[in-house]
PDB file of C-alpha atoms in Angstrom:
ATOM      1  CA  UNK F   1     194.184 272.035 146.249  1.00  0.00           C
ATOM      2  CA  UNK F   2     193.772 268.293 145.818  1.00  0.00           C
ATOM      3  CA  UNK F   3     197.379 267.962 144.671  1.00  0.00           C
ATOM      4  CA  UNK F   4     198.611 269.894 147.704  1.00  0.00           C
ATOM      5  CA  UNK F   5     196.508 267.730 150.015  1.00  0.00           C
ATOM      6  CA  UNK F   6     197.868 264.525 148.484  1.00  0.00           C
ATOM      7  CA  UNK F   7     201.447 265.765 148.846  1.00  0.00           C
ATOM      8  CA  UNK F   8     200.919 266.278 152.576  1.00  0.00           C
ATOM      9  CA  UNK F   9     199.595 262.777 153.134  1.00  0.00           C
ATOM     10  CA  UNK F  10     201.539 260.080 154.938  1.00  0.00           C
ATOM     11  CA  UNK F  11     203.477 257.563 152.830  1.00  0.00           C
ATOM     12  CA  UNK F  12     201.223 254.700 153.941  1.00  0.00           C
ATOM     13  CA  UNK F  13     198.051 256.672 153.210  1.00  0.00           C
ATOM     14  CA  UNK F  14     199.141 257.373 149.631  1.00  0.00           C
ATOM     15  CA  UNK F  15     200.011 253.718 149.088  1.00  0.00           C
ATOM     16  CA  UNK F  16     196.705 252.675 150.629  1.00  0.00           C
ATOM     17  CA  UNK F  17     194.773 254.921 148.245  1.00  0.00           C
ATOM     18  CA  UNK F  18     196.673 253.552 145.247  1.00  0.00           C
ATOM     19  CA  UNK F  19     196.321 249.925 146.331  1.00  0.00           C
ATOM     20  CA  UNK F  20     192.615 250.333 147.093  1.00  0.00           C
ATOM     21  CA  UNK F  21     191.773 251.764 143.682  1.00  0.00           C
ATOM     22  CA  UNK F  22     193.969 249.401 141.657  1.00  0.00           C
ATOM     23  CA  UNK F  23     193.204 246.149 143.468  1.00  0.00           C
ATOM     24  CA  UNK F  24     189.484 246.794 143.882  1.00  0.00           C
ATOM     25  CA  UNK F  25     189.215 247.508 140.152  1.00  0.00           C
ATOM     26  CA  UNK F  26     190.580 244.015 139.575  1.00  0.00           C
ATOM     27  CA  UNK F  27     188.514 242.514 142.387  1.00  0.00           C
ATOM     28  CA  UNK F  28     185.282 243.903 140.918  1.00  0.00           C
ATOM     29  CA  UNK F  29     186.015 241.896 137.765  1.00  0.00           C
ATOM     30  CA  UNK F  30     187.217 238.605 139.238  1.00  0.00           C
ATOM     31  CA  UNK F  31     185.157 238.208 142.418  1.00  0.00           C
ATOM     32  CA  UNK F  32     181.790 239.617 141.418  1.00  0.00           C
ATOM     33  CA  UNK F  33     179.281 239.210 138.590  1.00  0.00           C
ATOM     34  CA  UNK F  34     181.510 237.579 135.950  1.00  0.00           C
ATOM     35  CA  UNK F  35     182.639 234.780 138.265  1.00  0.00           C
ATOM     36  CA  UNK F  36     179.062 233.670 138.920  1.00  0.00           C
ATOM     37  CA  UNK F  37     178.287 233.579 135.198  1.00  0.00           C
ATOM     38  CA  UNK F  38     181.507 231.733 134.429  1.00  0.00           C
ATOM     39  CA  UNK F  39     180.883 229.014 137.034  1.00  0.00           C
ATOM     40  CA  UNK F  40     177.279 228.584 135.888  1.00  0.00           C
ATOM     41  CA  UNK F  41     178.327 228.175 132.243  1.00  0.00           C
ATOM     42  CA  UNK F  42     181.211 225.859 133.201  1.00  0.00           C
ATOM     43  CA  UNK F  43     179.174 223.543 135.452  1.00  0.00           C
ATOM     44  CA  UNK F  44     175.591 224.103 134.174  1.00  0.00           C
ATOM     45  CA  UNK F  45     174.540 224.512 137.814  1.00  0.00           C
ATOM     46  CA  UNK F  46     174.165 227.365 140.275  1.00  0.00           C
ATOM     47  CA  UNK F  47     175.190 225.258 143.289  1.00  0.00           C
ATOM     48  CA  UNK F  48     178.951 225.637 142.698  1.00  0.00           C
ATOM     49  CA  UNK F  49     178.444 229.416 142.743  1.00  0.00           C
ATOM     50  CA  UNK F  50     177.356 229.169 146.362  1.00  0.00           C
ATOM     51  CA  UNK F  51     179.999 226.585 147.223  1.00  0.00           C
ATOM     52  CA  UNK F  52     182.942 228.589 145.927  1.00  0.00           C
ATOM     53  CA  UNK F  53     181.887 231.780 147.712  1.00  0.00           C
ATOM     54  CA  UNK F  54     181.073 229.746 150.811  1.00  0.00           C
ATOM     55  CA  UNK F  55     184.546 228.201 150.888  1.00  0.00           C
ATOM     56  CA  UNK F  56     186.118 231.637 150.610  1.00  0.00           C
ATOM     57  CA  UNK F  57     183.883 233.051 153.338  1.00  0.00           C
ATOM     58  CA  UNK F  58     184.430 230.179 155.783  1.00  0.00           C
ATOM     59  CA  UNK F  59     188.220 230.332 155.475  1.00  0.00           C
ATOM     60  CA  UNK F  60     188.147 234.104 155.818  1.00  0.00           C
ATOM     61  CA  UNK F  61     185.975 233.793 158.925  1.00  0.00           C
ATOM     62  CA  UNK F  62     188.252 231.202 160.546  1.00  0.00           C
ATOM     63  CA  UNK F  63     191.391 233.202 159.781  1.00  0.00           C
ATOM     64  CA  UNK F  64     189.932 236.592 160.734  1.00  0.00           C
ATOM     65  CA  UNK F  65     190.666 236.337 164.473  1.00  0.00           C
ATOM     66  CA  UNK F  66     194.291 235.176 164.034  1.00  0.00           C
ATOM     67  CA  UNK F  67     194.719 237.847 161.365  1.00  0.00           C
ATOM     68  CA  UNK F  68     193.415 240.570 163.643  1.00  0.00           C
ATOM     69  CA  UNK F  69     195.526 239.323 166.546  1.00  0.00           C
ATOM     70  CA  UNK F  70     198.637 239.359 164.375  1.00  0.00           C
ATOM     71  CA  UNK F  71     197.878 242.919 163.261  1.00  0.00           C
ATOM     72  CA  UNK F  72     197.700 244.042 166.900  1.00  0.00           C
ATOM     73  CA  UNK F  73     200.820 242.250 168.133  1.00  0.00           C
ATOM     74  CA  UNK F  74     203.152 242.250 165.115  1.00  0.00           C
ATOM     75  CA  UNK F  75     204.442 244.861 162.720  1.00  0.00           C
ATOM     76  CA  UNK F  76     201.708 245.631 160.205  1.00  0.00           C
ATOM     77  CA  UNK F  77     204.175 245.999 157.324  1.00  0.00           C
ATOM     78  CA  UNK F  78     205.444 242.469 158.013  1.00  0.00           C
ATOM     79  CA  UNK F  79     201.884 241.128 157.912  1.00  0.00           C
ATOM     80  CA  UNK F  80     201.267 243.009 154.653  1.00  0.00           C
ATOM     81  CA  UNK F  81     204.405 241.510 153.101  1.00  0.00           C
ATOM     82  CA  UNK F  82     203.162 238.062 154.107  1.00  0.00           C
ATOM     83  CA  UNK F  83     199.761 238.818 152.592  1.00  0.00           C
ATOM     84  CA  UNK F  84     201.446 240.078 149.408  1.00  0.00           C
ATOM     85  CA  UNK F  85     203.200 236.743 148.956  1.00  0.00           C
ATOM     86  CA  UNK F  86     199.932 234.924 149.599  1.00  0.00           C
ATOM     87  CA  UNK F  87     198.047 237.170 147.194  1.00  0.00           C
ATOM     88  CA  UNK F  88     200.576 236.746 144.386  1.00  0.00           C
ATOM     89  CA  UNK F  89     200.454 232.966 144.796  1.00  0.00           C
ATOM     90  CA  UNK F  90     196.657 233.112 144.671  1.00  0.00           C
ATOM     91  CA  UNK F  91     196.709 235.315 141.570  1.00  0.00           C
ATOM     92  CA  UNK F  92     198.935 232.981 139.548  1.00  0.00           C
ATOM     93  CA  UNK F  93     197.004 229.914 140.700  1.00  0.00           C
ATOM     94  CA  UNK F  94     193.766 231.652 139.711  1.00  0.00           C
ATOM     95  CA  UNK F  95     195.111 232.361 136.223  1.00  0.00           C
ATOM     96  CA  UNK F  96     196.123 228.712 135.837  1.00  0.00           C
ATOM     97  CA  UNK F  97     192.774 227.410 137.112  1.00  0.00           C
ATOM     98  CA  UNK F  98     190.873 229.721 134.760  1.00  0.00           C
ATOM     99  CA  UNK F  99     193.053 228.783 131.808  1.00  0.00           C
ATOM    100  CA  UNK F 100     192.493 225.072 132.479  1.00  0.00           C
ATOM    101  CA  UNK F 101     188.820 225.529 133.497  1.00  0.00           C
ATOM    102  CA  UNK F 102     189.759 223.469 136.565  1.00  0.00           C
ATOM    103  CA  UNK F 103     186.842 223.686 138.998  1.00  0.00           C
ATOM    104  CA  UNK F 104     188.390 221.732 141.939  1.00  0.00           C
ATOM    105  CA  UNK F 105     191.459 223.972 141.826  1.00  0.00           C
ATOM    106  CA  UNK F 106     189.204 227.037 141.890  1.00  0.00           C
ATOM    107  CA  UNK F 107     187.792 225.843 145.229  1.00  0.00           C
ATOM    108  CA  UNK F 108     191.330 225.657 146.632  1.00  0.00           C
ATOM    109  CA  UNK F 109     192.288 229.027 145.171  1.00  0.00           C
ATOM    110  CA  UNK F 110     189.282 230.845 146.591  1.00  0.00           C
ATOM    111  CA  UNK F 111     189.939 229.295 149.988  1.00  0.00           C
ATOM    112  CA  UNK F 112     193.419 230.829 149.763  1.00  0.00           C
ATOM    113  CA  UNK F 113     191.876 234.149 148.741  1.00  0.00           C
ATOM    114  CA  UNK F 114     189.829 233.991 151.924  1.00  0.00           C
ATOM    115  CA  UNK F 115     193.069 233.595 153.879  1.00  0.00           C
ATOM    116  CA  UNK F 116     194.596 236.520 151.994  1.00  0.00           C
ATOM    117  CA  UNK F 117     191.760 238.900 152.820  1.00  0.00           C
ATOM    118  CA  UNK F 118     191.714 237.760 156.457  1.00  0.00           C
ATOM    119  CA  UNK F 119     195.339 238.767 157.018  1.00  0.00           C
ATOM    120  CA  UNK F 120     195.581 241.708 154.600  1.00  0.00           C
ATOM    121  CA  UNK F 121     192.506 243.748 155.466  1.00  0.00           C
ATOM    122  CA  UNK F 122     193.063 244.124 159.265  1.00  0.00           C
ATOM    123  CA  UNK F 123     196.740 244.996 158.833  1.00  0.00           C
ATOM    124  CA  UNK F 124     196.112 247.577 156.123  1.00  0.00           C
ATOM    125  CA  UNK F 125     193.188 249.192 157.935  1.00  0.00           C
ATOM    126  CA  UNK F 126     195.144 249.410 161.195  1.00  0.00           C
ATOM    127  CA  UNK F 127     198.208 250.908 159.514  1.00  0.00           C
ATOM    128  CA  UNK F 128     196.013 253.309 157.544  1.00  0.00           C
ATOM    129  CA  UNK F 129     194.402 254.568 160.764  1.00  0.00           C
ATOM    130  CA  UNK F 130     197.773 254.886 162.522  1.00  0.00           C
ATOM    131  CA  UNK F 131     199.069 256.987 159.630  1.00  0.00           C
ATOM    132  CA  UNK F 132     196.484 259.749 160.178  1.00  0.00           C
ATOM    133  CA  UNK F 133     196.270 262.030 163.244  1.00  0.00           C
ATOM    134  CA  UNK F 134     193.254 261.516 165.478  1.00  0.00           C
ATOM    135  CA  UNK F 135     190.486 263.967 164.676  1.00  0.00           C
ATOM    136  CA  UNK F 136     191.505 264.163 160.999  1.00  0.00           C
ATOM    137  CA  UNK F 137     190.517 260.706 159.826  1.00  0.00           C
ATOM    138  CA  UNK F 138     187.004 261.347 158.499  1.00  0.00           C
ATOM    139  CA  UNK F 139     188.096 262.902 155.201  1.00  0.00           C
ATOM    140  CA  UNK F 140     190.827 260.345 154.277  1.00  0.00           C
ATOM    141  CA  UNK F 141     188.507 257.483 155.193  1.00  0.00           C
ATOM    142  CA  UNK F 142     185.827 259.004 152.962  1.00  0.00           C
ATOM    143  CA  UNK F 143     188.329 259.317 150.116  1.00  0.00           C
ATOM    144  CA  UNK F 144     189.280 255.666 150.562  1.00  0.00           C
ATOM    145  CA  UNK F 145     185.614 254.674 150.545  1.00  0.00           C
ATOM    146  CA  UNK F 146     184.985 256.693 147.388  1.00  0.00           C
ATOM    147  CA  UNK F 147     188.031 255.151 145.681  1.00  0.00           C
ATOM    148  CA  UNK F 148     186.720 251.693 146.557  1.00  0.00           C
ATOM    149  CA  UNK F 149     183.335 252.512 145.084  1.00  0.00           C
ATOM    150  CA  UNK F 150     184.798 254.119 141.964  1.00  0.00           C
ATOM    151  CA  UNK F 151     186.934 251.010 141.491  1.00  0.00           C
ATOM    152  CA  UNK F 152     183.793 248.872 141.564  1.00  0.00           C
ATOM    153  CA  UNK F 153     182.589 251.019 138.661  1.00  0.00           C
ATOM    154  CA  UNK F 154     185.843 250.838 136.706  1.00  0.00           C
ATOM    155  CA  UNK F 155     185.902 247.023 136.821  1.00  0.00           C
ATOM    156  CA  UNK F 156     182.477 246.496 135.213  1.00  0.00           C
ATOM    157  CA  UNK F 157     183.274 249.232 132.654  1.00  0.00           C
ATOM    158  CA  UNK F 158     186.361 247.255 131.619  1.00  0.00           C
ATOM    159  CA  UNK F 159     184.153 244.172 131.369  1.00  0.00           C
ATOM    160  CA  UNK F 160     181.692 245.992 129.102  1.00  0.00           C
ATOM    161  CA  UNK F 161     184.495 247.022 126.743  1.00  0.00           C
ATOM    162  CA  UNK F 162     185.947 243.507 126.618  1.00  0.00           C
ATOM    163  CA  UNK F 163     182.574 241.872 126.022  1.00  0.00           C
ATOM    164  CA  UNK F 164     181.713 244.344 123.262  1.00  0.00           C
ATOM    165  CA  UNK F 165     184.969 243.455 121.538  1.00  0.00           C
ATOM    166  CA  UNK F 166     184.526 239.688 121.937  1.00  0.00           C
ATOM    167  CA  UNK F 167     180.828 239.368 121.069  1.00  0.00           C
ATOM    168  CA  UNK F 168     178.863 239.980 124.287  1.00  0.00           C
ATOM    169  CA  UNK F 169     177.510 236.496 124.937  1.00  0.00           C
ATOM    170  CA  UNK F 170     177.624 234.017 127.801  1.00  0.00           C
ATOM    171  CA  UNK F 171     180.340 232.045 126.093  1.00  0.00           C
ATOM    172  CA  UNK F 172     182.862 230.151 128.208  1.00  0.00           C
ATOM    173  CA  UNK F 173     185.837 231.537 126.287  1.00  0.00           C
ATOM    174  CA  UNK F 174     184.654 235.146 126.637  1.00  0.00           C
ATOM    175  CA  UNK F 175     184.027 234.787 130.365  1.00  0.00           C
ATOM    176  CA  UNK F 176     187.369 233.039 130.805  1.00  0.00           C
ATOM    177  CA  UNK F 177     189.191 235.825 128.934  1.00  0.00           C
ATOM    178  CA  UNK F 178     187.577 238.631 130.932  1.00  0.00           C
ATOM    179  CA  UNK F 179     188.366 236.937 134.249  1.00  0.00           C
ATOM    180  CA  UNK F 180     191.986 236.356 133.252  1.00  0.00           C
ATOM    181  CA  UNK F 181     192.387 239.991 132.186  1.00  0.00           C
ATOM    182  CA  UNK F 182     190.870 241.112 135.490  1.00  0.00           C
ATOM    183  CA  UNK F 183     193.188 238.860 137.491  1.00  0.00           C
ATOM    184  CA  UNK F 184     196.207 240.102 135.546  1.00  0.00           C
ATOM    185  CA  UNK F 185     195.261 243.684 136.444  1.00  0.00           C
ATOM    186  CA  UNK F 186     195.287 242.689 140.119  1.00  0.00           C
ATOM    187  CA  UNK F 187     198.895 241.487 140.164  1.00  0.00           C
ATOM    188  CA  UNK F 188     200.725 244.890 140.069  1.00  0.00           C
ATOM    189  CA  UNK F 189     198.873 246.375 143.086  1.00  0.00           C
ATOM    190  CA  UNK F 190     199.767 243.312 145.156  1.00  0.00           C
ATOM    191  CA  UNK F 191     203.422 244.349 144.880  1.00  0.00           C
ATOM    192  CA  UNK F 192     202.510 247.644 146.590  1.00  0.00           C
ATOM    193  CA  UNK F 193     201.958 245.713 149.821  1.00  0.00           C
ATOM    194  CA  UNK F 194     205.724 245.203 150.058  1.00  0.00           C
ATOM    195  CA  UNK F 195     206.321 248.960 150.415  1.00  0.00           C
ATOM    196  CA  UNK F 196     204.242 249.838 153.481  1.00  0.00           C
ATOM    197  CA  UNK F 197     206.296 250.903 156.499  1.00  0.00           C
ATOM    198  CA  UNK F 198     205.237 250.995 160.147  1.00  0.00           C
ATOM    199  CA  UNK F 199     208.041 253.401 161.018  1.00  0.00           C
ATOM    200  CA  UNK F 200     206.567 256.090 158.740  1.00  0.00           C
ATOM    201  CA  UNK F 201     203.117 255.972 160.352  1.00  0.00           C
ATOM    202  CA  UNK F 202     202.119 259.167 162.184  1.00  0.00           C
ATOM    203  CA  UNK F 203     201.033 257.487 165.420  1.00  0.00           C
ATOM    204  CA  UNK F 204     204.214 255.414 165.615  1.00  0.00           C
ATOM    205  CA  UNK F 205     206.406 258.479 165.110  1.00  0.00           C
ATOM    206  CA  UNK F 206     204.536 260.260 167.921  1.00  0.00           C
ATOM    207  CA  UNK F 207     205.031 257.284 170.256  1.00  0.00           C
ATOM    208  CA  UNK F 208     208.737 257.214 169.442  1.00  0.00           C
ATOM    209  CA  UNK F 209     209.055 260.924 170.204  1.00  0.00           C
ATOM    210  CA  UNK F 210     207.176 260.538 173.505  1.00  0.00           C
ATOM    211  CA  UNK F 211     209.375 257.636 174.602  1.00  0.00           C
ATOM    212  CA  UNK F 212     212.498 259.619 173.746  1.00  0.00           C
ATOM    213  CA  UNK F 213     211.215 262.625 175.701  1.00  0.00           C
ATOM    214  CA  UNK F 214     210.421 260.497 178.751  1.00  0.00           C
ATOM    215  CA  UNK F 215     213.908 259.042 178.742  1.00  0.00           C
ATOM    216  CA  UNK F 216     215.431 262.535 178.989  1.00  0.00           C
ATOM    217  CA  UNK F 217     213.064 263.910 181.646  1.00  0.00           C
ATOM    218  CA  UNK F 218     212.836 263.137 185.393  1.00  0.00           C
ATOM    219  CA  UNK F 219     209.885 261.166 186.599  1.00  0.00           C
ATOM    220  CA  UNK F 220     206.930 263.255 187.787  1.00  0.00           C
ATOM    221  CA  UNK F 221     203.680 262.285 189.427  1.00  0.00           C
ATOM    222  CA  UNK F 222     200.741 262.146 187.080  1.00  0.00           C
ATOM    223  CA  UNK F 223     197.761 264.295 187.902  1.00  0.00           C
ATOM    224  CA  UNK F 224     194.487 262.573 188.470  1.00  0.00           C
ATOM    225  CA  UNK F 225     191.977 263.174 185.662  1.00  0.00           C
ATOM    226  CA  UNK F 226     189.619 265.997 186.423  1.00  0.00           C
ATOM    227  CA  UNK F 227     185.972 265.458 187.095  1.00  0.00           C
ATOM    228  CA  UNK F 228     185.158 267.542 184.021  1.00  0.00           C
ATOM    229  CA  UNK F 229     186.972 265.097 181.725  1.00  0.00           C
ATOM    230  CA  UNK F 230     185.223 262.207 183.458  1.00  0.00           C
ATOM    231  CA  UNK F 231     181.860 263.846 182.886  1.00  0.00           C
ATOM    232  CA  UNK F 232     182.750 264.468 179.254  1.00  0.00           C
ATOM    233  CA  UNK F 233     183.669 260.807 178.691  1.00  0.00           C
ATOM    234  CA  UNK F 234     180.509 259.664 180.453  1.00  0.00           C
ATOM    235  CA  UNK F 235     178.353 261.738 178.107  1.00  0.00           C
ATOM    236  CA  UNK F 236     180.073 260.373 174.987  1.00  0.00           C
ATOM    237  CA  UNK F 237     177.173 257.975 174.397  1.00  0.00           C
ATOM    238  CA  UNK F 238     174.123 257.484 172.199  1.00  0.00           C
ATOM    239  CA  UNK F 239     171.035 256.179 173.996  1.00  0.00           C
ATOM    240  CA  UNK F 240     172.458 253.319 176.100  1.00  0.00           C
ATOM    241  CA  UNK F 241     175.385 252.677 173.711  1.00  0.00           C
ATOM    242  CA  UNK F 242     178.893 253.842 174.592  1.00  0.00           C
ATOM    243  CA  UNK F 243     182.355 253.565 173.032  1.00  0.00           C
ATOM    244  CA  UNK F 244     182.789 250.026 174.366  1.00  0.00           C
ATOM    245  CA  UNK F 245     179.800 248.898 172.270  1.00  0.00           C
ATOM    246  CA  UNK F 246     181.227 250.130 168.942  1.00  0.00           C
ATOM    247  CA  UNK F 247     183.147 246.916 168.011  1.00  0.00           C
ATOM    248  CA  UNK F 248     180.112 244.760 168.742  1.00  0.00           C
ATOM    249  CA  UNK F 249     177.786 247.032 166.755  1.00  0.00           C
ATOM    250  CA  UNK F 250     180.153 246.993 163.782  1.00  0.00           C
ATOM    251  CA  UNK F 251     180.479 243.205 163.956  1.00  0.00           C
ATOM    252  CA  UNK F 252     176.696 242.734 164.119  1.00  0.00           C
ATOM    253  CA  UNK F 253     176.112 245.145 161.250  1.00  0.00           C
ATOM    254  CA  UNK F 254     178.730 243.556 158.997  1.00  0.00           C
ATOM    255  CA  UNK F 255     177.551 240.048 159.867  1.00  0.00           C
ATOM    256  CA  UNK F 256     173.948 240.797 158.908  1.00  0.00           C
ATOM    257  CA  UNK F 257     174.854 242.698 155.736  1.00  0.00           C
ATOM    258  CA  UNK F 258     177.363 240.113 154.510  1.00  0.00           C
ATOM    259  CA  UNK F 259     174.976 237.217 155.112  1.00  0.00           C
ATOM    260  CA  UNK F 260     172.251 239.003 153.194  1.00  0.00           C
ATOM    261  CA  UNK F 261     174.652 239.805 150.379  1.00  0.00           C
ATOM    262  CA  UNK F 262     175.861 236.207 150.214  1.00  0.00           C
ATOM    263  CA  UNK F 263     172.301 234.953 149.810  1.00  0.00           C
ATOM    264  CA  UNK F 264     171.458 237.362 146.993  1.00  0.00           C
ATOM    265  CA  UNK F 265     174.182 239.304 145.183  1.00  0.00           C
ATOM    266  CA  UNK F 266     176.279 236.316 144.118  1.00  0.00           C
ATOM    267  CA  UNK F 267     173.281 234.831 142.302  1.00  0.00           C
ATOM    268  CA  UNK F 268     172.033 238.011 140.615  1.00  0.00           C
ATOM    269  CA  UNK F 269     174.093 237.476 137.420  1.00  0.00           C
ATOM    270  CA  UNK F 270     172.771 233.927 137.012  1.00  0.00           C
ATOM    271  CA  UNK F 271     169.232 235.167 137.630  1.00  0.00           C
ATOM    272  CA  UNK F 272     169.518 237.984 135.084  1.00  0.00           C
ATOM    273  CA  UNK F 273     171.149 235.663 132.567  1.00  0.00           C
ATOM    274  CA  UNK F 274     168.687 232.796 132.920  1.00  0.00           C
ATOM    275  CA  UNK F 275     165.378 234.576 133.595  1.00  0.00           C
ATOM    276  CA  UNK F 276     165.780 237.923 131.811  1.00  0.00           C
ATOM    277  CA  UNK F 277     168.194 236.910 129.030  1.00  0.00           C
ATOM    278  CA  UNK F 278     170.458 239.873 129.737  1.00  0.00           C
ATOM    279  CA  UNK F 279     173.807 239.938 127.970  1.00  0.00           C
ATOM    280  CA  UNK F 280     177.057 240.156 129.977  1.00  0.00           C
ATOM    281  CA  UNK F 281     177.391 243.843 129.055  1.00  0.00           C
ATOM    282  CA  UNK F 282     173.888 244.609 130.302  1.00  0.00           C
ATOM    283  CA  UNK F 283     174.561 242.835 133.600  1.00  0.00           C
ATOM    284  CA  UNK F 284     177.777 244.810 134.047  1.00  0.00           C
ATOM    285  CA  UNK F 285     175.971 248.077 133.336  1.00  0.00           C
ATOM    286  CA  UNK F 286     173.723 247.296 136.305  1.00  0.00           C
ATOM    287  CA  UNK F 287     176.868 246.945 138.429  1.00  0.00           C
ATOM    288  CA  UNK F 288     178.025 250.333 137.114  1.00  0.00           C
ATOM    289  CA  UNK F 289     174.809 252.176 137.958  1.00  0.00           C
ATOM    290  CA  UNK F 290     174.499 251.089 141.599  1.00  0.00           C
ATOM    291  CA  UNK F 291     177.879 252.335 142.890  1.00  0.00           C
ATOM    292  CA  UNK F 292     177.427 255.730 141.219  1.00  0.00           C
ATOM    293  CA  UNK F 293     174.706 256.554 143.694  1.00  0.00           C
ATOM    294  CA  UNK F 294     176.869 255.258 146.553  1.00  0.00           C
ATOM    295  CA  UNK F 295     179.696 257.647 145.586  1.00  0.00           C
ATOM    296  CA  UNK F 296     177.398 260.662 145.580  1.00  0.00           C
ATOM    297  CA  UNK F 297     175.786 259.759 148.902  1.00  0.00           C
ATOM    298  CA  UNK F 298     179.193 259.081 150.520  1.00  0.00           C
ATOM    299  CA  UNK F 299     180.324 262.608 149.694  1.00  0.00           C
ATOM    300  CA  UNK F 300     177.053 264.048 150.984  1.00  0.00           C
ATOM    301  CA  UNK F 301     177.331 262.093 154.251  1.00  0.00           C
ATOM    302  CA  UNK F 302     180.927 263.243 154.745  1.00  0.00           C
ATOM    303  CA  UNK F 303     179.862 266.856 154.305  1.00  0.00           C
ATOM    304  CA  UNK F 304     177.008 266.395 156.785  1.00  0.00           C
ATOM    305  CA  UNK F 305     179.392 264.791 159.307  1.00  0.00           C
ATOM    306  CA  UNK F 306     181.354 268.052 159.554  1.00  0.00           C
ATOM    307  CA  UNK F 307     178.369 269.940 160.979  1.00  0.00           C
TER     308      UNK F 307
END
């Protein structure tokens, strides 16, 4: 059943699933708990942990609006190819900076990563949505969410294995090795961004067919929308919120959550290392346990959404 469902999926949806799982597995190694521990051991201070994530966040914030505008007014596959080139450059620079333990270069690299995410995420999400018929997006979106969460489990599991092999201590060489392995795993999925295609998206194929049909048919007067449809659209609200409020609600929610996460999650590894003397493997096991519950609850919520 699952195999049949995957075979019926749009080309871009399949690629999106594969990219999400592969790249987020790498991202959960490089951008999360190990990075904080590595910077703390390298600099003997927790301030650079905040600085490096702050640089990434500020650049991503500044580039988010141009990135979203480009995704709306340009071909998404072109934007994704541009982001692929940016991401590959970032990946190789990250490997070099980690190998040299070059902290100033890491600031530059993570600023570039912020630019990458600002142009890649809107384009991929928009193309993903356009590749699924309206009314049938809940299940694929849930699958994508689950793949993201599973990938955040796979990354820490890889870290646990590597640390067990190397000695499981907060040693600069061990942290450096794990981060470089994680970054190397993120290079292949970046090449997938070159293979997305706007022309294969479901919504774009429908628009093309409609335009072709209009060109072969005489012009006719459009009927005015019925009062019933107007009433239906008017009642598509919750309390005093309507469809026009959705973007603002999503922005507010993400802004609050991301600010809270930036103040806490990035410093958890340093806290557990310094105050509780947890080993790197033990810290990564904490990062394994939390997403497991998220996966289960995501599936439950998707099932409830169908009723």
